[in-house]
């Protein structure tokens, strides 16, 4: 039966097709992320001093970042995004050491006292960035507990990967990686990105991974303060480009990278990297910071929380937790709470390896194959018989309808009569197909007898 409303269905289908064609162009305008980074102190918009990632390299005199006199009163968007309040109910990173390679960390900084190991120049954080990042990884928040880091009970091993102004050095990063490996740090966070791959750097990363450390590195350096980044072609930075290293980039609240970010590929995770609040090396005040090093610190803190909650997980399992539980996006977005609390199954490769290691018994299926062959033959023969019966019945019904005449024979007399014209054989020798005109009887009105119509 024909379904009703075909016209309406075609109309709806056309409207749906038009909507499907128009939807991709309409969605980006609605999903555009906010251009303004939320204030650190909610709607009040309290201003905090900015924390630089490096000092001016051209300045004649090195002037360290001064202490902040301002304190944030509320939790910033990044901690809410990572759901740290709920995360701390499951893991605080207790028992895990995070080696932070950057500008150094002040051991006596607020929220970090008693949990920072810093020898020599690593204890002198003139820039302040290293201490800022350490607060995001393992800070307690001091007088502001809601500004605690991702793993507030983890320990920090401070190592220098830059000079006093914050300029990265490949030699310093290599030395720091080796020192972290010797100290048996479970997590190594490299907050700097180098433009060239170095054999010594690759070797140091491989040694750290063989020792069981999870290496987290900034995907790119911060963009240059002068000039546009659109002239810089995409490239890989190191050690983020090394195999097995978790490469991290920064993102805005809308989930996209900030304007002017250096282009790169192979990024594993994106984490909050704008409008983030943390402390510094001097005083108890707060700063506002951002950039790829901030995102790297958040990811390193998440790794510490995972390692504390799942101490039996291998470094590969930890990385899989971070990436498998991330928010799906062009660059997967860090979800620290899900990484700690989710129950993950075995990876497909591990299942295949386990199955491959077990002995396999091949069962003799010859008898079953023969039975299957006989059953298939019976089915085919039965189907052929059914088709033959159906065809015979169809042929008999058609023959009965033709009066048992062969197909193609002339029809019945009634079939040959058309409005008084009848085909009859002629007198004498019969011939088929001769048309003879016969008079048609009709009745005249008022008379009781028929009359003949004139012949044509």
GROMACS .gro file of C-alpha atoms in nm:
model
  456
    1UNK     CA    1   0.000   0.000   0.000
    2UNK     CA    2   0.129   0.346  -0.084
    3UNK     CA    3   0.219   0.544   0.226
    4UNK     CA    4   0.011   0.859   0.269
    5UNK     CA    5   0.157   1.204   0.270
    6UNK     CA    6   0.432   1.159   0.009
    7UNK     CA    7   0.422   1.528  -0.071
    8UNK     CA    8   0.465   1.624   0.293
    9UNK     CA    9   0.749   1.374   0.327
   10UNK     CA   10   0.927   1.523   0.027
   11UNK     CA   11   0.878   1.869   0.175
   12UNK     CA   12   1.022   1.763   0.511
   13UNK     CA   13   1.314   1.588   0.340
   14UNK     CA   14   1.392   1.901   0.145
   15UNK     CA   15   1.377   2.113   0.459
   16UNK     CA   16   1.606   1.867   0.642
   17UNK     CA   17   1.856   1.873   0.356
   18UNK     CA   18   1.858   2.252   0.357
   19UNK     CA   19   1.910   2.256   0.734
   20UNK     CA   20   2.196   2.006   0.704
   21UNK     CA   21   2.365   2.223   0.442
   22UNK     CA   22   2.321   2.541   0.643
   23UNK     CA   23   2.408   2.395   0.986
   24UNK     CA   24   2.788   2.367   0.942
   25UNK     CA   25   2.810   2.735   0.856
   26UNK     CA   26   2.586   2.840   1.142
   27UNK     CA   27   2.748   2.643   1.425
   28UNK     CA   28   3.095   2.803   1.432
   29UNK     CA   29   2.945   3.143   1.497
   30UNK     CA   30   2.759   3.009   1.801
   31UNK     CA   31   3.049   2.800   1.932
   32UNK     CA   32   3.311   3.074   1.911
   33UNK     CA   33   3.498   3.094   2.241
   34UNK     CA   34   3.489   3.412   2.441
   35UNK     CA   35   3.766   3.650   2.344
   36UNK     CA   36   3.809   3.774   2.700
   37UNK     CA   37   3.974   3.563   2.967
   38UNK     CA   38   3.763   3.548   3.286
   39UNK     CA   39   3.887   3.762   3.571
   40UNK     CA   40   4.070   3.583   3.848
   41UNK     CA   41   3.833   3.715   4.109
   42UNK     CA   42   3.497   3.662   3.946
   43UNK     CA   43   3.277   3.954   3.840
   44UNK     CA   44   3.469   4.203   4.049
   45UNK     CA   45   3.754   4.180   3.801
   46UNK     CA   46   4.027   4.216   4.063
   47UNK     CA   47   4.354   4.287   3.891
   48UNK     CA   48   4.662   4.087   3.979
   49UNK     CA   49   5.019   4.147   3.862
   50UNK     CA   50   5.129   3.929   3.573
   51UNK     CA   51   5.387   3.656   3.611
   52UNK     CA   52   5.639   3.656   3.321
   53UNK     CA   53   5.790   3.337   3.184
   54UNK     CA   54   6.122   3.514   3.126
   55UNK     CA   55   6.285   3.850   3.190
   56UNK     CA   56   6.392   4.097   2.925
   57UNK     CA   57   6.710   3.951   2.771
   58UNK     CA   58   6.821   4.292   2.649
   59UNK     CA   59   6.804   4.468   2.985
   60UNK     CA   60   7.142   4.580   3.115
   61UNK     CA   61   7.057   4.476   3.468
   62UNK     CA   62   6.867   4.171   3.589
   63UNK     CA   63   6.567   4.287   3.792
   64UNK     CA   64   6.375   4.003   3.955
   65UNK     CA   65   5.997   3.993   3.957
   66UNK     CA   66   5.878   4.187   4.265
   67UNK     CA   67   5.646   4.046   4.527
   68UNK     CA   68   5.274   4.081   4.467
   69UNK     CA   69   5.069   4.282   4.712
   70UNK     CA   70   4.738   4.151   4.582
   71UNK     CA   71   4.562   3.828   4.673
   72UNK     CA   72   4.284   3.655   4.486
   73UNK     CA   73   3.969   3.591   4.686
   74UNK     CA   74   3.804   3.331   4.464
   75UNK     CA   75   3.890   3.022   4.267
   76UNK     CA   76   3.981   3.086   3.905
   77UNK     CA   77   3.820   2.920   3.602
   78UNK     CA   78   4.107   2.676   3.543
   79UNK     CA   79   4.066   2.498   3.876
   80UNK     CA   80   3.692   2.475   3.823
   81UNK     CA   81   3.751   2.337   3.474
   82UNK     CA   82   3.979   2.064   3.613
   83UNK     CA   83   3.732   1.994   3.897
   84UNK     CA   84   4.008   2.002   4.157
   85UNK     CA   85   3.774   2.013   4.457
   86UNK     CA   86   3.634   1.672   4.366
   87UNK     CA   87   3.971   1.541   4.248
   88UNK     CA   88   4.126   1.599   4.590
   89UNK     CA   89   3.870   1.364   4.741
   90UNK     CA   90   4.034   1.081   4.544
   91UNK     CA   91   4.399   1.179   4.510
   92UNK     CA   92   4.633   1.452   4.633
   93UNK     CA   93   4.954   1.316   4.483
   94UNK     CA   94   5.087   1.198   4.818
   95UNK     CA   95   5.417   1.010   4.790
   96UNK     CA   96   5.493   1.125   4.434
   97UNK     CA   97   5.790   1.346   4.342
   98UNK     CA   98   5.763   1.583   4.046
   99UNK     CA   99   6.088   1.713   3.901
  100UNK     CA  100   6.019   2.062   3.762
  101UNK     CA  101   6.271   2.184   3.503
  102UNK     CA  102   6.238   2.558   3.459
  103UNK     CA  103   6.356   2.878   3.623
  104UNK     CA  104   6.395   2.724   3.969
  105UNK     CA  105   6.167   2.718   4.274
  106UNK     CA  106   6.188   2.912   4.599
  107UNK     CA  107   6.182   2.645   4.876
  108UNK     CA  108   6.016   2.875   5.127
  109UNK     CA  109   5.733   2.995   4.901
  110UNK     CA  110   5.383   3.007   5.048
  111UNK     CA  111   5.200   2.678   5.010
  112UNK     CA  112   5.519   2.486   4.926
  113UNK     CA  113   5.720   2.490   5.248
  114UNK     CA  114   5.874   2.161   5.346
  115UNK     CA  115   5.803   1.988   5.013
  116UNK     CA  116   6.057   2.149   4.778
  117UNK     CA  117   6.408   2.019   4.717
  118UNK     CA  118   6.623   2.280   4.542
  119UNK     CA  119   7.001   2.280   4.536
  120UNK     CA  120   7.228   2.562   4.427
  121UNK     CA  121   7.095   2.790   4.156
  122UNK     CA  122   6.768   2.596   4.142
  123UNK     CA  123   6.670   2.764   4.470
  124UNK     CA  124   6.710   3.111   4.315
  125UNK     CA  125   6.398   3.185   4.112
  126UNK     CA  126   6.455   3.540   3.995
  127UNK     CA  127   6.189   3.522   3.723
  128UNK     CA  128   5.932   3.367   3.953
  129UNK     CA  129   5.781   3.144   3.685
  130UNK     CA  130   5.914   2.819   3.832
  131UNK     CA  131   5.763   2.889   4.172
  132UNK     CA  132   5.437   2.992   4.005
  133UNK     CA  133   5.426   2.656   3.823
  134UNK     CA  134   5.520   2.460   4.135
  135UNK     CA  135   5.215   2.609   4.307
  136UNK     CA  136   4.993   2.479   4.025
  137UNK     CA  137   5.144   2.132   4.055
  138UNK     CA  138   5.172   2.085   4.431
  139UNK     CA  139   5.082   2.405   4.615
  140UNK     CA  140   4.838   2.399   4.905
  141UNK     CA  141   4.716   2.749   4.834
  142UNK     CA  142   4.846   2.878   5.171
  143UNK     CA  143   4.578   3.104   5.315
  144UNK     CA  144   4.361   3.036   5.008
  145UNK     CA  145   4.302   2.658   5.003
  146UNK     CA  146   4.071   2.683   4.702
  147UNK     CA  147   4.376   2.795   4.504
  148UNK     CA  148   4.561   2.471   4.574
  149UNK     CA  149   4.741   2.286   4.298
  150UNK     CA  150   4.642   1.961   4.131
  151UNK     CA  151   4.846   1.741   4.366
  152UNK     CA  152   4.885   1.941   4.691
  153UNK     CA  153   5.065   1.662   4.878
  154UNK     CA  154   5.321   1.584   4.608
  155UNK     CA  155   5.686   1.684   4.644
  156UNK     CA  156   5.880   1.912   4.409
  157UNK     CA  157   6.236   1.860   4.291
  158UNK     CA  158   6.344   2.198   4.151
  159UNK     CA  159   6.593   2.191   3.862
  160UNK     CA  160   6.716   2.471   3.640
  161UNK     CA  161   6.669   2.447   3.262
  162UNK     CA  162   6.723   2.818   3.200
  163UNK     CA  163   6.962   3.094   3.292
  164UNK     CA  164   6.870   3.352   3.556
  165UNK     CA  165   6.667   3.555   3.305
  166UNK     CA  166   6.465   3.251   3.197
  167UNK     CA  167   6.633   3.178   2.863
  168UNK     CA  168   6.626   2.802   2.792
  169UNK     CA  169   6.950   2.610   2.751
  170UNK     CA  170   6.980   2.262   2.597
  171UNK     CA  171   7.278   2.175   2.816
  172UNK     CA  172   7.094   2.275   3.133
  173UNK     CA  173   6.785   2.076   3.031
  174UNK     CA  174   6.997   1.765   2.965
  175UNK     CA  175   7.170   1.796   3.301
  176UNK     CA  176   6.835   1.847   3.473
  177UNK     CA  177   6.685   1.538   3.307
  178UNK     CA  178   6.974   1.324   3.423
  179UNK     CA  179   6.950   1.463   3.776
  180UNK     CA  180   6.577   1.388   3.786
  181UNK     CA  181   6.643   1.032   3.667
  182UNK     CA  182   6.905   0.978   3.934
  183UNK     CA  183   6.665   1.111   4.199
  184UNK     CA  184   6.402   0.856   4.083
  185UNK     CA  185   6.139   1.122   4.023
  186UNK     CA  186   5.812   0.960   3.910
  187UNK     CA  187   5.713   1.266   3.704
  188UNK     CA  188   5.941   1.503   3.511
  189UNK     CA  189   5.789   1.831   3.393
  190UNK     CA  190   5.993   2.023   3.134
  191UNK     CA  191   5.851   2.376   3.121
  192UNK     CA  192   6.078   2.490   2.836
  193UNK     CA  193   6.080   2.400   2.467
  194UNK     CA  194   6.394   2.387   2.255
  195UNK     CA  195   6.393   2.457   1.881
  196UNK     CA  196   6.643   2.183   1.788
  197UNK     CA  197   6.674   1.815   1.866
  198UNK     CA  198   6.993   1.714   2.038
  199UNK     CA  199   7.144   1.366   2.067
  200UNK     CA  200   7.226   1.419   2.432
  201UNK     CA  201   6.872   1.541   2.496
  202UNK     CA  202   6.720   1.236   2.325
  203UNK     CA  203   6.944   1.007   2.527
  204UNK     CA  204   6.852   1.179   2.855
  205UNK     CA  205   6.480   1.147   2.780
  206UNK     CA  206   6.517   0.779   2.691
  207UNK     CA  207   6.706   0.713   3.015
  208UNK     CA  208   6.435   0.885   3.217
  209UNK     CA  209   6.164   0.678   3.054
  210UNK     CA  210   6.355   0.354   3.108
  211UNK     CA  211   6.383   0.446   3.474
  212UNK     CA  212   6.001   0.460   3.494
  213UNK     CA  213   5.943   0.836   3.484
  214UNK     CA  214   5.657   0.999   3.296
  215UNK     CA  215   5.799   1.295   3.104
  216UNK     CA  216   5.566   1.590   3.040
  217UNK     CA  217   5.691   1.873   2.820
  218UNK     CA  218   5.576   2.207   2.678
  219UNK     CA  219   5.471   2.165   2.314
  220UNK     CA  220   5.605   2.507   2.219
  221UNK     CA  221   5.781   2.799   2.381
  222UNK     CA  222   5.584   3.112   2.450
  223UNK     CA  223   5.544   3.327   2.137
  224UNK     CA  224   5.785   3.616   2.091
  225UNK     CA  225   5.676   3.943   2.246
  226UNK     CA  226   5.773   4.136   1.934
  227UNK     CA  227   5.645   4.059   1.587
  228UNK     CA  228   5.369   3.827   1.469
  229UNK     CA  229   5.384   3.451   1.492
  230UNK     CA  230   5.213   3.407   1.153
  231UNK     CA  231   5.557   3.431   0.991
  232UNK     CA  232   5.686   3.134   1.192
  233UNK     CA  233   5.621   2.803   1.012
  234UNK     CA  234   5.496   2.499   1.207
  235UNK     CA  235   5.770   2.294   1.361
  236UNK     CA  236   5.839   2.039   1.632
  237UNK     CA  237   5.997   2.147   1.959
  238UNK     CA  238   6.199   1.937   2.200
  239UNK     CA  239   6.187   1.738   2.421
  240UNK     CA  240   5.810   1.739   2.352
  241UNK     CA  241   5.878   1.573   2.016
  242UNK     CA  242   6.064   1.279   2.169
  243UNK     CA  243   5.886   0.938   2.164
  244UNK     CA  244   5.683   0.866   2.476
  245UNK     CA  245   5.681   1.227   2.598
  246UNK     CA  246   5.343   1.386   2.679
  247UNK     CA  247   5.329   1.703   2.470
  248UNK     CA  248   5.106   1.974   2.622
  249UNK     CA  249   4.967   2.299   2.479
  250UNK     CA  250   4.772   2.583   2.638
  251UNK     CA  251   4.406   2.664   2.582
  252UNK     CA  252   4.155   2.939   2.658
  253UNK     CA  253   3.827   2.880   2.847
  254UNK     CA  254   3.659   2.818   2.511
  255UNK     CA  255   3.891   2.524   2.444
  256UNK     CA  256   4.098   2.687   2.167
  257UNK     CA  257   4.459   2.799   2.169
  258UNK     CA  258   4.528   3.168   2.227
  259UNK     CA  259   4.582   3.399   1.933
  260UNK     CA  260   4.946   3.418   1.833
  261UNK     CA  261   5.036   3.072   1.963
  262UNK     CA  262   5.327   2.913   1.786
  263UNK     CA  263   5.210   2.645   1.541
  264UNK     CA  264   5.318   2.286   1.597
  265UNK     CA  265   5.194   1.931   1.554
  266UNK     CA  266   5.182   1.616   1.760
  267UNK     CA  267   5.023   1.778   2.066
  268UNK     CA  268   4.877   1.517   2.303
  269UNK     CA  269   4.681   1.733   2.547
  270UNK     CA  270   4.561   2.087   2.598
  271UNK     CA  271   4.525   2.232   2.948
  272UNK     CA  272   4.422   2.571   3.088
  273UNK     CA  273   4.682   2.831   3.002
  274UNK     CA  274   4.529   3.176   3.046
  275UNK     CA  275   4.404   3.375   3.342
  276UNK     CA  276   4.551   3.129   3.595
  277UNK     CA  277   4.624   3.231   3.955
  278UNK     CA  278   4.920   3.113   4.163
  279UNK     CA  279   5.184   3.241   4.402
  280UNK     CA  280   5.541   3.355   4.354
  281UNK     CA  281   5.881   3.321   4.518
  282UNK     CA  282   5.846   3.632   4.731
  283UNK     CA  283   5.563   3.730   4.962
  284UNK     CA  284   5.218   3.580   5.000
  285UNK     CA  285   5.051   3.761   4.711
  286UNK     CA  286   4.915   3.611   4.390
  287UNK     CA  287   4.991   3.658   4.024
  288UNK     CA  288   4.805   3.603   3.701
  289UNK     CA  289   4.987   3.384   3.452
  290UNK     CA  290   4.941   3.188   3.134
  291UNK     CA  291   5.110   3.021   2.841
  292UNK     CA  292   5.229   2.672   2.755
  293UNK     CA  293   5.439   2.632   3.075
  294UNK     CA  294   5.123   2.683   3.283
  295UNK     CA  295   4.939   2.413   3.086
  296UNK     CA  296   5.241   2.184   3.127
  297UNK     CA  297   5.235   2.230   3.504
  298UNK     CA  298   4.866   2.139   3.520
  299UNK     CA  299   4.927   1.824   3.317
  300UNK     CA  300   5.225   1.727   3.536
  301UNK     CA  301   5.010   1.770   3.846
  302UNK     CA  302   4.746   1.544   3.694
  303UNK     CA  303   5.010   1.280   3.624
  304UNK     CA  304   5.119   1.297   3.988
  305UNK     CA  305   4.761   1.253   4.105
  306UNK     CA  306   4.717   0.951   3.875
  307UNK     CA  307   5.042   0.790   3.990
  308UNK     CA  308   4.942   0.832   4.353
  309UNK     CA  309   4.595   0.682   4.294
  310UNK     CA  310   4.720   0.401   4.067
  311UNK     CA  311   5.071   0.314   4.186
  312UNK     CA  312   5.079  -0.013   3.991
  313UNK     CA  313   5.018   0.154   3.654
  314UNK     CA  314   5.313   0.163   3.417
  315UNK     CA  315   5.418   0.496   3.262
  316UNK     CA  316   5.241   0.388   2.942
  317UNK     CA  317   4.921   0.317   3.137
  318UNK     CA  318   4.942   0.659   3.302
  319UNK     CA  319   4.973   0.831   2.965
  320UNK     CA  320   4.681   0.629   2.832
  321UNK     CA  321   4.471   0.742   3.127
  322UNK     CA  322   4.547   1.106   3.057
  323UNK     CA  323   4.468   1.083   2.686
  324UNK     CA  324   4.179   0.834   2.694
  325UNK     CA  325   3.982   1.034   2.953
  326UNK     CA  326   4.044   1.376   2.799
  327UNK     CA  327   3.759   1.584   2.660
  328UNK     CA  328   3.734   1.509   2.286
  329UNK     CA  329   3.841   1.806   2.073
  330UNK     CA  330   4.086   1.894   1.797
  331UNK     CA  331   4.343   1.876   2.075
  332UNK     CA  332   4.209   1.654   2.358
  333UNK     CA  333   4.153   1.860   2.671
  334UNK     CA  334   4.284   1.751   3.010
  335UNK     CA  335   4.029   1.608   3.255
  336UNK     CA  336   4.226   1.543   3.572
  337UNK     CA  337   3.928   1.412   3.771
  338UNK     CA  338   3.833   1.159   3.503
  339UNK     CA  339   4.194   1.047   3.464
  340UNK     CA  340   4.207   0.954   3.833
  341UNK     CA  341   3.860   0.806   3.880
  342UNK     CA  342   3.785   0.631   3.549
  343UNK     CA  343   3.809   0.254   3.521
  344UNK     CA  344   3.988   0.166   3.200
  345UNK     CA  345   3.999  -0.174   3.037
  346UNK     CA  346   4.309  -0.338   2.904
  347UNK     CA  347   4.440  -0.188   2.580
  348UNK     CA  348   4.367  -0.391   2.270
  349UNK     CA  349   4.736  -0.465   2.214
  350UNK     CA  350   4.771  -0.610   2.563
  351UNK     CA  351   4.467  -0.830   2.511
  352UNK     CA  352   4.607  -0.958   2.181
  353UNK     CA  353   4.946  -1.028   2.338
  354UNK     CA  354   4.785  -1.216   2.626
  355UNK     CA  355   4.572  -1.422   2.390
  356UNK     CA  356   4.874  -1.494   2.172
  357UNK     CA  357   5.071  -1.624   2.469
  358UNK     CA  358   4.809  -1.885   2.562
  359UNK     CA  359   4.829  -2.234   2.402
  360UNK     CA  360   4.576  -2.288   2.125
  361UNK     CA  361   4.406  -2.628   2.073
  362UNK     CA  362   4.278  -2.695   1.720
  363UNK     CA  363   3.957  -2.901   1.726
  364UNK     CA  364   3.891  -3.169   1.461
  365UNK     CA  365   3.591  -3.042   1.265
  366UNK     CA  366   3.589  -3.294   0.977
  367UNK     CA  367   3.266  -3.465   1.090
  368UNK     CA  368   3.095  -3.133   1.144
  369UNK     CA  369   3.206  -3.012   0.802
  370UNK     CA  370   3.060  -3.324   0.635
  371UNK     CA  371   2.729  -3.280   0.818
  372UNK     CA  372   2.721  -2.916   0.719
  373UNK     CA  373   2.781  -3.009   0.354
  374UNK     CA  374   2.493  -3.261   0.356
  375UNK     CA  375   2.261  -3.010   0.518
  376UNK     CA  376   2.352  -2.752   0.256
  377UNK     CA  377   2.281  -3.000  -0.025
  378UNK     CA  378   1.938  -3.087   0.124
  379UNK     CA  379   1.850  -2.721   0.150
  380UNK     CA  380   1.944  -2.657  -0.213
  381UNK     CA  381   1.748  -2.959  -0.340
  382UNK     CA  382   1.446  -2.868  -0.130
  383UNK     CA  383   1.454  -2.512  -0.257
  384UNK     CA  384   1.470  -2.635  -0.616
  385UNK     CA  385   1.169  -2.865  -0.558
  386UNK     CA  386   0.964  -2.584  -0.408
  387UNK     CA  387   1.046  -2.357  -0.702
  388UNK     CA  388   0.946  -2.633  -0.949
  389UNK     CA  389   0.608  -2.684  -0.777
  390UNK     CA  390   0.541  -2.309  -0.773
  391UNK     CA  391   0.627  -2.278  -1.142
  392UNK     CA  392   0.403  -2.576  -1.234
  393UNK     CA  393   0.111  -2.428  -1.045
  394UNK     CA  394   0.163  -2.093  -1.216
  395UNK     CA  395   0.179  -2.256  -1.563
  396UNK     CA  396  -0.139  -2.463  -1.502
  397UNK     CA  397  -0.338  -2.162  -1.389
  398UNK     CA  398  -0.233  -1.967  -1.699
  399UNK     CA  399  -0.320  -2.261  -1.929
  400UNK     CA  400  -0.663  -2.300  -1.767
  401UNK     CA  401  -0.730  -1.928  -1.823
  402UNK     CA  402  -0.653  -1.968  -2.198
  403UNK     CA  403  -0.885  -2.267  -2.228
  404UNK     CA  404  -0.588  -2.503  -2.263
  405UNK     CA  405  -0.486  -2.334  -2.591
  406UNK     CA  406  -0.118  -2.277  -2.663
  407UNK     CA  407   0.020  -1.938  -2.571
  408UNK     CA  408  -0.023  -1.690  -2.862
  409UNK     CA  409  -0.348  -1.845  -3.000
  410UNK     CA  410  -0.644  -1.618  -3.095
  411UNK     CA  411  -0.865  -1.496  -2.818
  412UNK     CA  412  -1.233  -1.582  -2.759
  413UNK     CA  413  -1.525  -1.450  -2.958
  414UNK     CA  414  -1.606  -1.201  -2.692
  415UNK     CA  415  -1.249  -1.073  -2.717
  416UNK     CA  416  -1.291  -1.026  -3.094
  417UNK     CA  417  -1.618  -0.838  -3.074
  418UNK     CA  418  -1.572  -0.464  -3.065
  419UNK     CA  419  -1.888  -0.249  -3.076
  420UNK     CA  420  -2.072  -0.465  -3.325
  421UNK     CA  421  -1.771  -0.554  -3.539
  422UNK     CA  422  -1.708  -0.930  -3.547
  423UNK     CA  423  -1.432  -1.124  -3.713
  424UNK     CA  424  -1.568  -1.442  -3.877
  425UNK     CA  425  -1.430  -1.676  -4.133
  426UNK     CA  426  -1.569  -1.625  -4.487
  427UNK     CA  427  -1.807  -1.874  -4.646
  428UNK     CA  428  -1.626  -2.132  -4.846
  429UNK     CA  429  -1.262  -2.144  -4.743
  430UNK     CA  430  -1.211  -2.035  -4.384
  431UNK     CA  431  -0.983  -1.739  -4.339
  432UNK     CA  432  -0.893  -1.579  -4.014
  433UNK     CA  433  -0.880  -1.208  -3.966
  434UNK     CA  434  -1.153  -1.105  -4.224
  435UNK     CA  435  -1.375  -0.831  -4.087
  436UNK     CA  436  -1.744  -0.855  -4.183
  437UNK     CA  437  -1.985  -0.569  -4.120
  438UNK     CA  438  -2.311  -0.691  -3.969
  439UNK     CA  439  -2.617  -0.475  -3.924
  440UNK     CA  440  -2.691  -0.365  -3.576
  441UNK     CA  441  -3.049  -0.383  -3.455
  442UNK     CA  442  -3.198  -0.086  -3.284
  443UNK     CA  443  -3.543   0.021  -3.168
  444UNK     CA  444  -3.722   0.328  -3.283
  445UNK     CA  445  -3.884   0.530  -3.009
  446UNK     CA  446  -4.254   0.475  -2.996
  447UNK     CA  447  -4.258   0.161  -3.205
  448UNK     CA  448  -4.258  -0.185  -3.067
  449UNK     CA  449  -4.054  -0.342  -3.339
  450UNK     CA  450  -3.693  -0.318  -3.420
  451UNK     CA  451  -3.570  -0.154  -3.733
  452UNK     CA  452  -3.259  -0.198  -3.928
  453UNK     CA  453  -2.998   0.069  -3.927
  454UNK     CA  454  -2.853   0.152  -4.265
  455UNK     CA  455  -2.542  -0.038  -4.340
  456UNK     CA  456  -2.218   0.148  -4.370
   0.00000   0.00000   0.00000
